[in-house]
């Protein structure tokens, strides 16, 4: 199908405007959340392991570089694809973790939160630094918990980056109380390294509602897959308490699932244009939050079907030509909020998105950013205590700012399908988790 052209500006990307229904098959690269968890677990294993079809993006390359700086061997077999094609694999070779080293976290929550516990197991100082926004993101929960477990950390009492973890080669571990209401990554960070703690760990969440539970379930499943013993609330354990025993971890040969959250803009394109998009390799069972899109986007007017192909399963999503508003609690799947908000701004009735107050502490304040950017295109969005209320209005073109947030860039692109002359500022920020997004988007539209 064709797209309309728009004037090119060096700092702006003209979001393609759809002139008809999208009909496309889109191969989505590997999951960032799975790739970075798999890298940490492989680095802590007792034997080498393989990661196949990993995501190559800014966040995963930062994780890889950080582990290598601490002494882990990572050998890459790179295919012609830049997004983790079938021929790509990383061999992870554990070794004695050591400093001195410097870790650049960029603005990656998984790197800044998952690696301080790893650094506490290293022999020597590991300094953590990153992008300016990383200094503003909550890290105090991890820092305080590690100190309780026996780590020595110099953060000048900021509870944030930059900081230095003075690794002693081991960590006592044991029970710890933590308020993870601002990020489930605080819990995952402690669980991932816990098998290497001398006493394992008992993590007890003591704050308000714990967001993004699917990501904690992902951490638990992946720990069990490499031989860890985990007791958790989901399997009859005490509410908001996770226990991991001290043990050796196995090196495994793991194929990374496609990133289902990164499939969101492409599924949204089918919904917005009344078209059909197929995503190959959609897993039948997964802990990824993006799997919730099947239900959410169906409620908003589409339909979906998991089909069996010679290569596995695929998701076929079809838009009906109408978009309905939705009242939905996104507390467990907060990362989907920007894309859902973009679709809701194009709906035929109002929407209320709830349970996502923690998004104010993500790559940017996503609630404020979505409100400002949609409203500047003519929308009517208001912030609530824990989310957004969206009243659809006729939208017009303009600049959609991203605040160096990859999900803001894809949200603006969704709106641009239905609204002429939307220009995305810094679309390159999508490289954080979805390399080559502009090309994939244009190819989906047949350009």
Short mmCIF file of C-alpha atoms in Angstrom, two decimals:
data_model
loop_
_atom_site.label_atom_id
_atom_site.label_comp_id
_atom_site.label_asym_id
_atom_site.label_seq_id
_atom_site.Cartn_x
_atom_site.Cartn_y
_atom_site.Cartn_z
CA UNK A 1 0.00 0.00 0.00
CA UNK A 2 1.10 3.58 -0.52
CA UNK A 3 2.10 6.28 1.93
CA UNK A 4 1.90 10.03 1.60
CA UNK A 5 5.15 11.98 1.49
CA UNK A 6 6.08 14.75 3.91
CA UNK A 7 8.85 17.32 4.13
CA UNK A 8 11.99 15.86 5.68
CA UNK A 9 13.67 17.74 8.54
CA UNK A 10 17.08 16.60 9.86
CA UNK A 11 15.78 16.22 13.44
CA UNK A 12 12.30 14.96 12.58
CA UNK A 13 10.94 11.79 11.00
CA UNK A 14 7.74 12.14 8.94
CA UNK A 15 5.48 9.46 10.37
CA UNK A 16 4.02 7.52 7.40
CA UNK A 17 0.31 8.15 6.84
CA UNK A 18 -1.65 5.06 5.81
CA UNK A 19 -3.80 5.42 2.71
CA UNK A 20 -5.43 2.02 3.06
CA UNK A 21 -5.62 -1.14 5.14
CA UNK A 22 -2.30 -2.64 6.23
CA UNK A 23 -1.67 -6.20 5.04
CA UNK A 24 1.71 -7.42 6.27
CA UNK A 25 3.74 -10.10 8.00
CA UNK A 26 6.19 -8.56 10.47
CA UNK A 27 9.02 -10.55 12.06
CA UNK A 28 9.67 -8.99 15.45
CA UNK A 29 13.17 -9.29 16.94
CA UNK A 30 13.90 -10.98 20.26
CA UNK A 31 12.67 -9.89 23.66
CA UNK A 32 14.81 -7.35 25.49
CA UNK A 33 13.50 -8.54 28.85
CA UNK A 34 14.31 -12.19 28.11
CA UNK A 35 17.68 -11.41 26.49
CA UNK A 36 18.98 -9.35 29.41
CA UNK A 37 17.77 -11.82 32.04
CA UNK A 38 19.33 -14.66 30.06
CA UNK A 39 22.65 -12.80 29.85
CA UNK A 40 22.77 -12.33 33.63
CA UNK A 41 21.88 -15.96 34.37
CA UNK A 42 24.39 -17.26 31.82
CA UNK A 43 27.10 -15.04 33.28
CA UNK A 44 26.45 -16.50 36.76
CA UNK A 45 26.26 -20.13 35.59
CA UNK A 46 28.76 -22.85 36.35
CA UNK A 47 29.29 -23.67 32.67
CA UNK A 48 29.04 -21.96 29.27
CA UNK A 49 25.68 -21.43 27.63
CA UNK A 50 24.15 -20.22 24.36
CA UNK A 51 21.62 -17.50 23.59
CA UNK A 52 20.07 -17.92 20.16
CA UNK A 53 18.22 -15.15 18.30
CA UNK A 54 19.05 -12.57 20.99
CA UNK A 55 17.96 -8.99 20.59
CA UNK A 56 20.75 -6.70 19.42
CA UNK A 57 19.70 -3.27 20.67
CA UNK A 58 21.15 -0.51 22.79
CA UNK A 59 19.89 -2.02 26.07
CA UNK A 60 21.13 -5.55 25.36
CA UNK A 61 24.50 -4.40 24.02
CA UNK A 62 24.94 -2.27 27.17
CA UNK A 63 24.23 -5.38 29.26
CA UNK A 64 26.67 -7.46 27.23
CA UNK A 65 29.40 -4.83 27.44
CA UNK A 66 28.91 -4.45 31.20
CA UNK A 67 29.24 -8.18 31.83
CA UNK A 68 32.33 -8.35 29.64
CA UNK A 69 33.85 -5.44 31.59
CA UNK A 70 33.42 -7.57 34.73
CA UNK A 71 35.25 -10.51 33.12
CA UNK A 72 32.50 -12.57 31.45
CA UNK A 73 33.31 -13.93 28.00
CA UNK A 74 30.66 -13.33 25.32
CA UNK A 75 31.33 -14.58 21.80
CA UNK A 76 28.97 -13.38 19.08
CA UNK A 77 28.11 -15.11 15.84
CA UNK A 78 26.45 -12.31 13.89
CA UNK A 79 24.20 -12.99 10.91
CA UNK A 80 23.47 -10.51 8.15
CA UNK A 81 20.40 -9.32 10.10
CA UNK A 82 20.86 -6.52 12.62
CA UNK A 83 17.88 -7.62 14.66
CA UNK A 84 18.77 -11.10 15.80
CA UNK A 85 18.12 -13.34 12.84
CA UNK A 86 17.89 -17.11 13.01
CA UNK A 87 21.63 -17.50 12.39
CA UNK A 88 22.72 -15.33 15.31
CA UNK A 89 23.89 -16.70 18.64
CA UNK A 90 25.89 -15.53 21.63
CA UNK A 91 28.06 -17.95 23.61
CA UNK A 92 28.39 -16.83 27.21
CA UNK A 93 31.47 -18.09 29.07
CA UNK A 94 31.33 -17.49 32.84
CA UNK A 95 34.54 -16.60 34.64
CA UNK A 96 35.65 -14.98 37.86
CA UNK A 97 33.86 -11.64 38.13
CA UNK A 98 36.31 -8.86 38.89
CA UNK A 99 36.97 -5.14 38.95
CA UNK A 100 37.98 -2.45 38.66
CA UNK A 101 35.45 -1.82 35.92
CA UNK A 102 33.01 0.85 34.77
CA UNK A 103 29.48 0.01 33.68
CA UNK A 104 27.56 2.33 31.34
CA UNK A 105 23.88 1.67 32.00
CA UNK A 106 22.65 4.17 29.38
CA UNK A 107 19.02 4.59 30.39
CA UNK A 108 18.34 0.86 30.69
CA UNK A 109 16.42 -0.10 33.81
CA UNK A 110 17.46 -3.75 33.49
CA UNK A 111 21.18 -2.84 33.40
CA UNK A 112 21.11 -0.31 36.24
CA UNK A 113 19.08 -2.65 38.50
CA UNK A 114 20.10 -6.20 37.56
CA UNK A 115 23.86 -5.66 37.63
CA UNK A 116 24.59 -4.12 41.07
CA UNK A 117 23.87 -7.52 42.73
CA UNK A 118 26.20 -9.14 40.18
CA UNK A 119 28.83 -6.50 40.94
CA UNK A 120 28.57 -7.31 44.65
CA UNK A 121 29.80 -10.82 43.75
CA UNK A 122 32.81 -9.46 41.86
CA UNK A 123 36.27 -9.05 43.29
CA UNK A 124 36.94 -5.32 43.18
CA UNK A 125 35.12 -2.02 42.61
CA UNK A 126 32.51 -1.65 39.85
CA UNK A 127 31.42 1.90 39.02
CA UNK A 128 27.96 2.50 37.53
CA UNK A 129 27.15 5.56 35.43
CA UNK A 130 24.73 6.37 32.63
CA UNK A 131 22.64 8.90 30.74
CA UNK A 132 21.45 12.00 32.64
CA UNK A 133 17.92 10.55 32.92
CA UNK A 134 19.33 7.46 34.65
CA UNK A 135 20.28 9.67 37.63
CA UNK A 136 16.58 10.43 38.15
CA UNK A 137 15.29 6.86 38.02
CA UNK A 138 14.64 5.03 41.31
CA UNK A 139 17.44 2.75 42.47
CA UNK A 140 17.33 3.19 46.24
CA UNK A 141 15.41 -0.04 46.76
CA UNK A 142 18.18 -2.12 45.20
CA UNK A 143 20.94 -0.19 46.97
CA UNK A 144 19.29 -0.50 50.39
CA UNK A 145 18.54 -4.19 49.92
CA UNK A 146 22.10 -5.00 48.87
CA UNK A 147 23.46 -3.21 51.91
CA UNK A 148 21.14 -5.27 54.12
CA UNK A 149 22.51 -8.41 52.43
CA UNK A 150 26.13 -7.40 53.11
CA UNK A 151 27.24 -5.30 50.12
CA UNK A 152 29.31 -2.11 50.36
CA UNK A 153 28.06 0.64 48.02
CA UNK A 154 29.17 4.26 47.66
CA UNK A 155 26.36 6.42 46.26
CA UNK A 156 26.90 9.60 48.33
CA UNK A 157 23.54 8.84 49.97
CA UNK A 158 21.64 9.71 46.77
CA UNK A 159 19.93 6.35 46.36
CA UNK A 160 20.65 6.78 42.65
CA UNK A 161 23.38 6.76 40.04
CA UNK A 162 26.28 7.32 39.74
CA UNK A 163 27.61 4.89 42.33
CA UNK A 164 30.34 2.32 43.02
CA UNK A 165 29.74 -1.23 44.23
CA UNK A 166 32.78 -2.51 46.12
CA UNK A 167 32.57 -6.21 45.35
CA UNK A 168 33.99 -8.60 47.89
CA UNK A 169 33.87 -11.75 45.77
CA UNK A 170 30.79 -13.07 47.58
CA UNK A 171 27.64 -11.88 49.33
CA UNK A 172 26.03 -13.28 52.46
CA UNK A 173 22.42 -12.96 51.32
CA UNK A 174 19.52 -13.91 53.58
CA UNK A 175 16.22 -12.14 54.30
CA UNK A 176 15.53 -8.61 53.04
CA UNK A 177 12.52 -6.29 52.98
CA UNK A 178 12.07 -4.03 49.96
CA UNK A 179 9.51 -1.57 48.63
CA UNK A 180 9.28 -2.43 44.93
CA UNK A 181 6.10 -0.46 44.24
CA UNK A 182 8.04 1.86 41.90
CA UNK A 183 9.54 -0.99 39.85
CA UNK A 184 9.21 -4.77 39.82
CA UNK A 185 12.81 -4.81 38.59
CA UNK A 186 13.91 -4.33 42.22
CA UNK A 187 12.61 -7.84 43.00
CA UNK A 188 13.95 -9.41 39.80
CA UNK A 189 17.37 -7.84 40.41
CA UNK A 190 17.78 -9.66 43.72
CA UNK A 191 16.29 -12.95 42.54
CA UNK A 192 18.52 -13.27 39.47
CA UNK A 193 21.77 -13.25 41.46
CA UNK A 194 20.36 -14.96 44.57
CA UNK A 195 21.54 -18.53 43.75
CA UNK A 196 25.12 -17.21 44.07
CA UNK A 197 24.50 -15.62 47.50
CA UNK A 198 25.88 -17.73 50.35
CA UNK A 199 22.46 -18.00 52.02
CA UNK A 200 20.32 -17.46 48.94
CA UNK A 201 17.71 -14.78 49.52
CA UNK A 202 14.24 -14.17 50.92
CA UNK A 203 12.77 -11.06 49.29
CA UNK A 204 9.71 -9.60 51.03
CA UNK A 205 7.88 -6.76 49.26
CA UNK A 206 6.51 -4.34 51.88
CA UNK A 207 5.20 -1.39 49.83
CA UNK A 208 2.07 -0.62 47.84
CA UNK A 209 0.84 -2.41 44.78
CA UNK A 210 3.61 -4.28 43.00
CA UNK A 211 3.53 -3.40 39.27
CA UNK A 212 4.46 -5.53 36.25
CA UNK A 213 4.03 -8.93 37.90
CA UNK A 214 4.50 -10.77 34.56
CA UNK A 215 8.12 -9.63 34.58
CA UNK A 216 8.68 -11.18 38.01
CA UNK A 217 7.03 -14.40 36.78
CA UNK A 218 9.41 -14.27 33.81
CA UNK A 219 12.38 -14.01 36.20
CA UNK A 220 11.14 -16.96 38.28
CA UNK A 221 10.51 -19.17 35.22
CA UNK A 222 13.95 -18.41 33.80
CA UNK A 223 15.64 -19.11 37.14
CA UNK A 224 13.93 -22.49 37.36
CA UNK A 225 14.95 -23.28 33.78
CA UNK A 226 18.63 -23.04 34.77
CA UNK A 227 18.23 -25.16 37.89
CA UNK A 228 17.41 -22.69 40.65
CA UNK A 229 14.97 -23.53 43.44
CA UNK A 230 12.41 -20.75 43.83
CA UNK A 231 9.43 -20.53 46.18
CA UNK A 232 6.95 -17.82 45.12
CA UNK A 233 3.40 -16.61 45.78
CA UNK A 234 2.21 -17.95 42.41
CA UNK A 235 2.88 -21.54 43.48
CA UNK A 236 1.41 -21.46 46.97
CA UNK A 237 4.10 -19.45 48.71
CA UNK A 238 3.60 -16.56 51.11
CA UNK A 239 2.08 -13.42 49.49
CA UNK A 240 4.70 -10.92 48.25
CA UNK A 241 7.59 -13.17 49.35
CA UNK A 242 10.10 -14.92 47.09
CA UNK A 243 12.75 -17.36 48.31
CA UNK A 244 15.71 -18.56 46.23
CA UNK A 245 18.12 -21.17 47.56
CA UNK A 246 21.88 -21.13 47.13
CA UNK A 247 22.81 -23.37 44.20
CA UNK A 248 24.87 -23.68 41.05
CA UNK A 249 23.22 -22.55 37.82
CA UNK A 250 23.29 -24.59 34.62
CA UNK A 251 24.51 -23.34 31.27
CA UNK A 252 21.67 -23.72 28.80
CA UNK A 253 20.97 -23.40 25.09
CA UNK A 254 18.15 -20.86 24.97
CA UNK A 255 16.25 -19.47 21.97
CA UNK A 256 14.91 -16.00 22.75
CA UNK A 257 11.20 -15.35 22.12
CA UNK A 258 10.13 -12.42 19.93
CA UNK A 259 9.48 -9.25 21.93
CA UNK A 260 5.69 -9.18 22.16
CA UNK A 261 5.60 -5.64 23.54
CA UNK A 262 7.53 -4.51 20.48
CA UNK A 263 4.87 -6.19 18.34
CA UNK A 264 2.39 -3.65 19.72
CA UNK A 265 2.77 -0.87 17.12
CA UNK A 266 2.40 -3.35 14.27
CA UNK A 267 -0.74 -4.90 15.76
CA UNK A 268 -2.02 -1.39 16.38
CA UNK A 269 -1.51 -0.64 12.68
CA UNK A 270 -3.99 -3.39 11.81
CA UNK A 271 -6.46 -1.99 14.34
CA UNK A 272 -6.07 1.63 13.19
CA UNK A 273 -6.29 0.88 9.45
CA UNK A 274 -8.77 -2.00 9.51
CA UNK A 275 -6.08 -4.29 8.12
CA UNK A 276 -4.36 -7.52 9.03
CA UNK A 277 -0.90 -8.13 10.48
CA UNK A 278 0.74 -11.51 11.12
CA UNK A 279 3.49 -11.90 13.74
CA UNK A 280 5.45 -15.16 13.27
CA UNK A 281 6.71 -17.21 16.24
CA UNK A 282 4.18 -15.87 18.73
CA UNK A 283 4.53 -18.30 21.67
CA UNK A 284 1.58 -20.37 22.85
CA UNK A 285 2.67 -19.88 26.45
CA UNK A 286 4.71 -16.93 27.69
CA UNK A 287 5.29 -14.67 30.69
CA UNK A 288 5.79 -11.61 28.48
CA UNK A 289 3.41 -8.72 29.28
CA UNK A 290 2.89 -8.15 25.55
CA UNK A 291 0.74 -11.28 25.33
CA UNK A 292 -2.04 -9.22 26.95
CA UNK A 293 -2.36 -7.30 23.67
CA UNK A 294 -4.43 -10.16 22.27
CA UNK A 295 -7.21 -9.46 24.77
CA UNK A 296 -6.82 -5.67 25.02
CA UNK A 297 -6.79 -4.95 21.29
CA UNK A 298 -9.66 -7.39 20.75
CA UNK A 299 -11.72 -5.38 23.25
CA UNK A 300 -10.78 -2.24 21.29
CA UNK A 301 -12.26 -3.60 18.06
CA UNK A 302 -9.99 -6.21 16.51
CA UNK A 303 -9.83 -9.99 16.42
CA UNK A 304 -6.93 -12.38 16.66
CA UNK A 305 -6.08 -15.99 16.02
CA UNK A 306 -3.08 -18.11 16.93
CA UNK A 307 -2.35 -20.27 13.90
CA UNK A 308 0.00 -23.20 13.44
CA UNK A 309 2.64 -22.94 10.72
CA UNK A 310 5.39 -25.35 9.66
CA UNK A 311 7.81 -23.17 11.68
CA UNK A 312 5.64 -22.85 14.82
CA UNK A 313 2.80 -20.60 15.85
CA UNK A 314 1.90 -17.18 14.48
CA UNK A 315 -0.53 -14.51 15.62
CA UNK A 316 -2.87 -13.09 12.99
CA UNK A 317 -4.51 -9.85 14.12
CA UNK A 318 -7.29 -8.23 12.10
CA UNK A 319 -8.82 -4.80 12.54
CA UNK A 320 -12.55 -4.26 12.04
CA UNK A 321 -12.30 -0.69 10.79
CA UNK A 322 -13.60 0.66 14.10
CA UNK A 323 -11.71 1.43 17.32
CA UNK A 324 -13.55 1.33 20.63
CA UNK A 325 -12.56 3.02 23.85
CA UNK A 326 -11.56 0.87 26.81
CA UNK A 327 -11.55 1.02 30.62
CA UNK A 328 -8.61 -1.13 31.66
CA UNK A 329 -6.21 -1.68 34.53
CA UNK A 330 -2.71 -1.84 33.04
CA UNK A 331 -0.85 -2.27 36.34
CA UNK A 332 0.65 -5.60 35.30
CA UNK A 333 1.45 -4.50 31.73
CA UNK A 334 2.37 -0.84 32.13
CA UNK A 335 4.87 -0.78 29.28
CA UNK A 336 1.94 -1.20 26.87
CA UNK A 337 0.35 2.08 28.00
CA UNK A 338 1.85 4.45 25.39
CA UNK A 339 0.66 2.34 22.46
CA UNK A 340 -2.77 1.79 23.98
CA UNK A 341 -3.08 5.53 24.65
CA UNK A 342 -2.23 6.27 21.02
CA UNK A 343 -4.92 3.89 19.78
CA UNK A 344 -7.41 5.24 22.33
CA UNK A 345 -6.87 8.77 21.01
CA UNK A 346 -8.25 7.51 17.67
CA UNK A 347 -11.23 5.60 19.13
CA UNK A 348 -14.97 6.25 18.87
CA UNK A 349 -15.48 6.57 22.64
CA UNK A 350 -13.49 7.62 25.73
CA UNK A 351 -10.92 5.44 27.48
CA UNK A 352 -9.59 5.23 31.01
CA UNK A 353 -6.18 3.63 31.59
CA UNK A 354 -5.59 2.79 35.26
CA UNK A 355 -2.98 1.28 37.57
CA UNK A 356 0.08 2.89 35.98
CA UNK A 357 1.23 5.64 38.37
CA UNK A 358 4.69 4.01 38.28
CA UNK A 359 5.09 5.11 34.64
CA UNK A 360 6.04 8.54 35.96
CA UNK A 361 9.40 6.94 36.84
CA UNK A 362 10.14 5.18 33.54
CA UNK A 363 12.41 6.37 30.71
CA UNK A 364 10.47 9.62 31.04
CA UNK A 365 7.31 10.58 32.93
CA UNK A 366 5.19 8.71 30.42
CA UNK A 367 1.86 9.95 31.75
CA UNK A 368 2.84 13.61 31.49
CA UNK A 369 4.53 13.06 28.12
CA UNK A 370 1.54 11.28 26.56
CA UNK A 371 -0.84 13.93 27.86
CA UNK A 372 1.24 16.79 26.47
CA UNK A 373 2.01 15.28 23.07
CA UNK A 374 -1.48 13.98 22.26
CA UNK A 375 -3.06 17.23 23.41
CA UNK A 376 -0.70 19.28 21.26
CA UNK A 377 -2.05 17.37 18.25
CA UNK A 378 -5.59 18.41 19.24
CA UNK A 379 -6.40 15.62 21.69
CA UNK A 380 -8.13 15.73 25.05
CA UNK A 381 -6.13 13.73 27.59
CA UNK A 382 -6.02 14.31 31.33
CA UNK A 383 -3.83 12.68 33.94
CA UNK A 384 -5.46 10.90 36.84
CA UNK A 385 -3.82 9.78 40.07
CA UNK A 386 -2.83 6.47 38.53
CA UNK A 387 -3.30 6.81 34.79
CA UNK A 388 -4.96 8.67 31.93
CA UNK A 389 -8.45 9.59 30.77
CA UNK A 390 -8.62 9.97 26.99
CA UNK A 391 -11.51 11.63 25.15
CA UNK A 392 -11.08 11.23 21.38
CA UNK A 393 -11.03 14.45 19.36
CA UNK A 394 -10.14 15.20 15.72
CA UNK A 395 -6.35 15.34 15.61
CA UNK A 396 -4.03 17.35 13.39
CA UNK A 397 -0.39 17.20 12.36
CA UNK A 398 2.51 18.48 14.38
CA UNK A 399 5.71 17.46 16.11
CA UNK A 400 5.44 14.50 18.50
CA UNK A 401 8.31 14.68 21.01
CA UNK A 402 9.78 11.45 22.38
CA UNK A 403 11.86 12.50 25.42
CA UNK A 404 14.43 9.84 24.46
CA UNK A 405 11.74 7.21 25.16
CA UNK A 406 11.36 4.43 22.59
CA UNK A 407 7.71 3.77 23.42
CA UNK A 408 6.82 7.43 22.94
CA UNK A 409 8.31 7.22 19.43
CA UNK A 410 6.23 4.19 18.48
CA UNK A 411 3.10 5.74 20.04
CA UNK A 412 3.51 8.82 17.85
CA UNK A 413 3.98 6.60 14.81
CA UNK A 414 0.67 4.85 15.51
CA UNK A 415 -1.13 8.20 15.56
CA UNK A 416 0.66 9.19 12.36
CA UNK A 417 -1.00 6.32 10.51
CA UNK A 418 -4.37 8.07 10.85
CA UNK A 419 -3.31 11.73 11.12
CA UNK A 420 -1.46 13.49 8.32
CA UNK A 421 1.78 15.41 8.87
CA UNK A 422 2.80 13.99 12.25
CA UNK A 423 6.56 14.27 12.67
CA UNK A 424 8.43 12.20 15.25
CA UNK A 425 11.29 13.92 17.02
CA UNK A 426 14.27 11.56 17.51
CA UNK A 427 12.75 8.37 16.15
CA UNK A 428 16.25 6.88 16.53
CA UNK A 429 15.50 6.37 20.24
CA UNK A 430 13.61 3.23 19.18
CA UNK A 431 17.04 1.56 18.87
CA UNK A 432 16.84 1.04 22.64
CA UNK A 433 14.76 -2.11 22.08
CA UNK A 434 13.63 -2.16 18.44
CA UNK A 435 16.51 -1.63 16.01
CA UNK A 436 15.66 -0.34 12.56
CA UNK A 437 12.06 0.53 13.49
CA UNK A 438 11.65 3.16 10.71
CA UNK A 439 12.56 0.59 8.05
CA UNK A 440 10.28 -2.07 9.56
CA UNK A 441 7.42 0.44 9.75
CA UNK A 442 7.84 1.54 6.15
CA UNK A 443 8.13 -2.04 4.90
CA UNK A 444 4.92 -2.94 6.76
CA UNK A 445 3.21 -0.20 4.77
CA UNK A 446 4.62 -1.50 1.49
CA UNK A 447 7.00 1.41 0.94
#
